[in-house]
Every structure is written in structure tokens, then in C-alpha cells.
Amino acid sequence: MSDFVPPPPPPFRESGSYAYARSPRGGLQPSTQVRCPICLDLFAWNDSDLFRRLPDGTYAELDLGPTADGRKRANKMLGAWKRCPNPSGDMPRDHYLPVAYARSGSPLVIGLVGRTESGKSHLLASIIMEIERNGLSPLGLTAEPVDIDMHQEFVRSSVAPLARGEVIPQTEPVPAEAQVLFMDALLVGDAQRRRAVAFFDVSGEDLTRNTTSMNFVLAVDALIFVVDAEQAIGRDGGTSHRPVSGDPAFDMVLNRLRGQDGMISTVPAATVIAKSDQWRFEPPVARWLRRPTLTAYRSPRLVPAVSEIEEESRDAYAFLYAHGATPWLRPFEAFRRSTLHFVSATGSGPVEEHARTGTVRIFRRGVRPRRVLDPLAAILAMTGILGDEAAKEVGI
């Protein structure tokens, strides 16, 4: 176990106003204006031009008929998709979004950023796994799928295998002109209001390219930067195999956002130190991984304990700084609204076992996610879903 020497505190971050619309009850005012994550066009959302998604991935026009009965119409619209009007006309092919994507106001689009082996896919699968286990209840929130077929496919392909202790495959690269859609989307809210929360997870290789398939980066409302602790610190704490410049996926995304007026100052970000379980006996990691999830959000008034969130950010900053992993701190220093977190998507590392089909990698002790919902809760707070007070205070 190495001695932990705290470095100087992170840079001072001025507080300031954060652009979010207010409603009479607080939180976000639903908007009919939606930015398509595929073509990046902004358009007014309505329930026209609807389609059904067929099992082969193609789309067929949805005929609602002349019925004025609201119950019958709502039943026919279950699972419907809306064709994006693409007002600029710059896309060669039609593309579609689930009709529930923006029926409760402008969606919250979250992008996960990190190199191919950073653990993004395991982190997202663990987040959805914990949400399925009613993990958002301490926040007073529930969640249901935006599109049930898409959600069940993600559960089948990623969440269920991980829950069985299997290592899930890395996200495959896509062609440069591919139409990339979110991996899963959930309607998150309480009895009064709901908002779609969509999660994008693409390969680290794709994130380093400025292509049409990566358009979603310019449509995000929040980002989760995933630090591959094995690369940033080294399995043995050494630096011999550590890249000098940090994660190229971080740099490309930051470069694209800096080219957009105002995005760095308005888009909130959470930086997570993935695979923190490898340092679970070392301070300050041990202190945080031993804590239950969402301890900063368990106030009876559902107001986050900002001091605890800031304390974890300070410890995580100090941990990376002390290990010489300062290039991985760039997102925290770049974004005006930002937090840092220790997480473990699986609770332990995988091991290799010999099977009849060859060598496989499994989590022999099962999967035990640690604090994977805390960065999501910080995002929900900074974007106003947890109310105006949280939006003003968290991540400043």
C-alpha cells in the first residue's frame, strides 16, 4: 500500500449562473424544440410522420386511422417512432427517434467518453442494472423505457450477461457515415414531471474521429468521462506504459466542444475513475468505495449534500494528481460545471478460465457495482432534474 500525499487543491471554480429553464414548480420547463443527435438539426417536435420499427430494423409508416378516441390512439402509438424532418436536408437517408423521446419535453442526452478499454460499456450496463433494481428511489425518481424493444435488447445483450458475471464485449467501431443512436433511453421523473434520459456509448476509436457518426457529441446535454485507471495510473502504480498525453478520446471531444460557442460553459460533466476497486484498500479510494451509493442524496428534503459531493471531487482530483495522471483531469478543469467520482462497475476484475470453447473471461465472484449511480445523480442535479436548488449548487 502506498502512502497517499495530497497535492494542492484543484483550481478554484467561480460560481455563476447556469442556463436552464424554470417552471412554476421548479426544475426544467419542457420544450418542443429538439436537436436531433443524428443530423444535429433543431426542429419542433410533434406527433406527426410516425412509423413502426420492424424486426429487421427497417421502418413502416404508422396509420393511426381517423379515431379520435384518446385511449385507442395512445395504444396504437406504443412503440412508435418519429421520422426526423432533417430541415437542412443534408442527410442521405431517413432517420428516426422513438416518439416518447421528446413527448415530455427536451430530452437529456448523456454521452460516455473514454478509450476502448476504459470500461464505458460495463459502466453503462451497471448503471442500467442498478436503475432496474429501483436504484433511483433515494432521489425520489422512477424510470421506465422510452422504447421497450430497444431497452429489452440492451438488457439482453449487456445487462443480463454482466449480471451473470460475464465480461461483455467492447463497443464495436462503426462506419464513418453511420447513423449512431443511443444505446438506451429511460423516462426518468416523479409523479409530477418526467424527462427522457438517453445514453450514448460508442467505441473509443470512433470518439477520436471527427465523422458524421460522431454528430451526437454536439447534441449532448451532459458528459461522463471515464478514466481508465489501469492506463492512467498503471496496474502496479508505475508509469512505463502510460501515454504522456492522456486519453485521446477526451482530447477529441473537448476539441469539438470548444469549437461550439457556449458548450463548454453550459454542458455539465462528471469524470469517473473507473476500476477503482483495484485500489480499494488504498486511501482515499477505500473511504469512498466502502460508502453506500447516493449517500449525498439521502436527505429527507431530497436536497443533495453538496459538501460531500465536493469532498469526493477533491479526493478524486488529489488521487489522480498524486499518481501523476494529470492529463486525465482535463475535463474537470475544462468544464464550468463538473464533478469527480470513484466508481467500480463490477466490484472486482475479471479472471481467465478454460472452457470447452476456449479461454473465457469472467467475474468469478459475481458483479457488485460500487457507486455507479453517483455520477449520474450529479448529472441529474446539474441539469435541473433534481430541482432548482441542486442545479445551482452541484458542480460549481
Coordinates of C-alpha atoms in Angstrom, one line a residue, residues 74-295:
A74 CA -52.3 6.1 -27.3
N75 CA -52.4 2.3 -27.6
K76 CA -51.6 2.5 -31.4
M77 CA -48.7 4.9 -30.6
L78 CA -47.0 2.5 -28.2
G79 CA -43.5 1.8 -29.7
A80 CA -44.0 4.3 -32.5
W81 CA -41.0 6.2 -34.0
K82 CA -40.9 9.7 -35.5
R83 CA -39.1 10.4 -38.7
C84 CA -36.7 13.4 -38.2
P85 CA -37.7 16.1 -40.7
N86 CA -34.0 17.0 -41.2
P87 CA -34.8 20.6 -42.1
S88 CA -31.3 21.2 -43.6
G89 CA -31.8 18.3 -45.9
D90 CA -28.1 17.3 -45.5
M91 CA -28.6 13.6 -44.6
P92 CA -28.6 11.0 -47.4
R93 CA -31.0 8.6 -45.5
D94 CA -34.1 9.0 -43.3
H95 CA -33.5 8.5 -39.6
Y96 CA -35.9 8.1 -36.7
L97 CA -36.3 8.7 -33.0
P98 CA -38.7 7.0 -30.5
V99 CA -41.9 9.0 -30.2
A100 CA -41.5 9.1 -26.4
Y101 CA -38.1 10.7 -26.8
A102 CA -39.4 14.2 -26.6
R103 CA -43.1 14.0 -25.6
S104 CA -42.2 15.1 -22.0
G105 CA -40.0 18.0 -23.2
S106 CA -36.5 18.2 -24.5
P107 CA -34.6 15.0 -23.6
L108 CA -31.4 14.9 -21.6
V109 CA -28.7 13.4 -23.8
I110 CA -25.7 11.9 -22.0
G111 CA -22.5 10.8 -23.8
L112 CA -20.0 8.4 -22.3
V113 CA -16.4 9.3 -23.3
G114 CA -13.2 7.2 -22.9
R115 CA -10.8 4.9 -24.7
T116 CA -11.9 1.5 -25.9
E117 CA -10.8 -0.4 -22.8
S118 CA -11.8 2.2 -20.3
G119 CA -14.8 0.3 -19.1
K120 CA -17.6 2.6 -20.6
S121 CA -19.7 -0.4 -21.7
H122 CA -19.5 -2.1 -18.3
L123 CA -20.3 1.2 -16.5
L124 CA -23.4 1.9 -18.6
A125 CA -24.6 -1.7 -18.2
S126 CA -24.1 -1.4 -14.4
I127 CA -25.9 1.9 -14.3
I128 CA -28.9 0.4 -16.1
M129 CA -28.7 -2.7 -13.9
E130 CA -28.9 -0.5 -10.7
I131 CA -31.8 1.5 -12.1
E132 CA -33.6 -1.7 -12.9
R133 CA -33.2 -2.5 -9.2
N134 CA -35.0 0.7 -8.3
G135 CA -31.7 2.4 -7.6
L136 CA -33.0 5.9 -8.2
S137 CA -35.6 5.7 -5.4
P138 CA -33.3 7.6 -3.0
L139 CA -33.6 10.5 -5.4
G140 CA -37.4 10.3 -5.4
L141 CA -37.3 9.1 -9.0
T142 CA -38.6 6.2 -11.1
A143 CA -37.6 5.1 -14.6
E144 CA -39.3 3.3 -17.5
P145 CA -38.1 2.7 -21.0
V146 CA -38.5 5.2 -23.8
D147 CA -38.8 2.3 -26.2
I148 CA -39.4 -1.1 -24.6
D149 CA -37.9 -3.1 -27.5
M150 CA -34.7 -1.1 -27.5
H151 CA -34.4 -1.3 -23.7
Q152 CA -35.0 -5.0 -23.6
E153 CA -32.4 -5.5 -26.3
F154 CA -29.8 -3.6 -24.3
V155 CA -30.8 -5.6 -21.2
R156 CA -30.5 -8.9 -23.1
S157 CA -27.2 -8.1 -24.8
S158 CA -25.4 -6.2 -22.0
V159 CA -27.1 -6.0 -18.6
A160 CA -28.1 -9.7 -18.3
P161 CA -24.7 -11.1 -19.3
L162 CA -22.9 -8.8 -16.9
A163 CA -25.3 -9.8 -14.1
R164 CA -24.3 -13.4 -14.8
G165 CA -20.7 -12.5 -14.3
E166 CA -19.7 -12.4 -17.9
V167 CA -17.4 -9.9 -19.5
I168 CA -19.4 -8.0 -22.1
P169 CA -17.9 -7.2 -25.5
Q170 CA -16.4 -3.9 -26.3
T171 CA -18.5 -1.5 -28.4
E172 CA -17.6 -2.1 -32.0
P173 CA -16.4 0.8 -34.3
V174 CA -18.9 1.9 -36.9
P175 CA -18.5 3.3 -40.4
A176 CA -17.8 7.0 -40.7
E177 CA -21.2 7.8 -42.1
A178 CA -23.2 5.5 -39.8
Q179 CA -26.3 6.9 -38.1
V180 CA -25.5 6.3 -34.4
L181 CA -28.4 6.2 -32.0
F182 CA -28.3 6.0 -28.2
M183 CA -27.8 2.6 -26.5
D184 CA -30.7 3.0 -24.2
A185 CA -33.1 5.7 -23.1
L186 CA -35.3 6.0 -20.0
L187 CA -38.1 8.3 -18.9
V188 CA -36.9 9.5 -15.5
G189 CA -39.0 11.5 -13.1
D190 CA -41.5 11.6 -10.3
A191 CA -45.3 11.9 -10.1
Q192 CA -45.3 15.5 -11.4
R193 CA -42.8 15.5 -14.3
R194 CA -40.7 13.2 -16.4
R195 CA -37.8 13.6 -18.9
A196 CA -36.2 11.2 -21.3
V197 CA -32.6 10.5 -20.5
A198 CA -30.6 8.9 -23.4
F199 CA -27.2 7.3 -23.1
F200 CA -24.7 7.2 -25.9
D201 CA -21.8 4.8 -25.8
V202 CA -19.6 4.4 -28.8
S203 CA -16.1 2.9 -29.2
G204 CA -13.1 4.8 -28.1
E205 CA -11.7 4.5 -31.6
D206 CA -14.8 6.3 -33.0
L207 CA -14.5 9.1 -30.5
T208 CA -11.1 10.0 -31.8
R209 CA -12.5 10.7 -35.3
N210 CA -14.4 13.8 -36.5
T211 CA -17.0 11.9 -38.5
T212 CA -20.8 12.1 -39.2
S213 CA -21.3 9.1 -36.9
M214 CA -20.0 11.2 -34.0
N215 CA -22.5 14.0 -34.5
F216 CA -24.2 13.1 -31.2
V217 CA -21.2 14.8 -29.4
L218 CA -22.6 18.1 -30.5
A219 CA -26.1 17.3 -29.3
V220 CA -25.2 16.2 -25.7
D221 CA -26.6 17.9 -22.7
A222 CA -24.1 16.2 -20.3
L223 CA -21.0 14.1 -20.5
I224 CA -19.5 11.3 -18.4
F225 CA -15.7 11.0 -18.9
V226 CA -14.5 7.5 -18.0
V227 CA -10.9 7.4 -16.8
D228 CA -9.2 4.1 -17.4
A229 CA -7.4 3.9 -14.1
E230 CA -5.3 0.9 -15.3
Q231 CA -3.9 3.1 -18.0
A232 CA -3.8 6.4 -16.2
I233 CA -2.1 5.0 -13.1
G234 CA -0.8 1.6 -14.1
R235 CA -1.7 -1.8 -12.6
D236 CA 1.4 -1.6 -10.5
G237 CA 1.3 2.2 -10.0
G238 CA 4.1 2.6 -12.5
T239 CA 4.2 5.0 -15.5
S240 CA 6.3 3.0 -18.0
H241 CA 3.3 2.2 -20.2
R242 CA 1.3 5.4 -19.6
P243 CA 0.7 7.7 -22.6
V244 CA 2.1 11.1 -22.0
S245 CA -0.9 13.0 -23.4
G246 CA -3.7 11.1 -21.6
D247 CA -6.8 9.8 -23.3
P248 CA -7.1 10.8 -27.0
A249 CA -10.9 10.4 -26.8
F250 CA -11.0 13.0 -24.1
D251 CA -9.0 15.4 -26.2
M252 CA -11.0 14.9 -29.4
V253 CA -14.4 15.5 -27.6
L254 CA -13.0 18.6 -25.8
N255 CA -11.7 19.9 -29.1
R256 CA -15.0 19.5 -30.8
L257 CA -16.9 21.2 -28.0
R258 CA -14.5 24.1 -27.8
G259 CA -15.5 24.9 -31.4
Q260 CA -19.1 25.3 -30.4
D261 CA -20.0 28.6 -28.7
G262 CA -21.0 28.1 -25.1
M263 CA -21.0 24.3 -24.9
I264 CA -18.0 24.1 -22.5
S265 CA -19.7 26.6 -20.2
T266 CA -23.1 25.1 -20.2
V267 CA -22.7 21.4 -20.6
P268 CA -22.0 19.7 -17.2
A269 CA -19.6 16.8 -16.9
A270 CA -18.8 14.0 -14.5
T271 CA -15.4 12.4 -14.6
V272 CA -15.3 8.9 -13.1
I273 CA -12.2 6.9 -12.1
A274 CA -13.3 3.5 -13.4
K275 CA -12.0 0.2 -12.0
S276 CA -11.4 1.9 -8.7
D277 CA -11.8 -1.5 -7.0
Q278 CA -8.1 -2.2 -7.8
W279 CA -7.2 0.5 -5.2
R280 CA -10.0 -0.4 -2.8
F281 CA -7.5 -0.8 0.1
E282 CA -5.7 2.4 -0.6
P283 CA -6.7 5.9 0.6
P284 CA -8.7 7.8 -0.4
V285 CA -10.4 5.1 -2.6
A286 CA -11.2 2.8 0.3
R287 CA -13.1 5.6 2.0
W288 CA -15.5 6.1 -0.9
L289 CA -15.9 2.6 -2.2
R290 CA -17.0 1.5 1.3
R291 CA -19.8 4.0 1.3
P292 CA -23.2 3.0 0.0
T293 CA -24.3 4.6 -3.2
L294 CA -26.0 8.0 -3.3
T295 CA -25.2 8.9 0.4

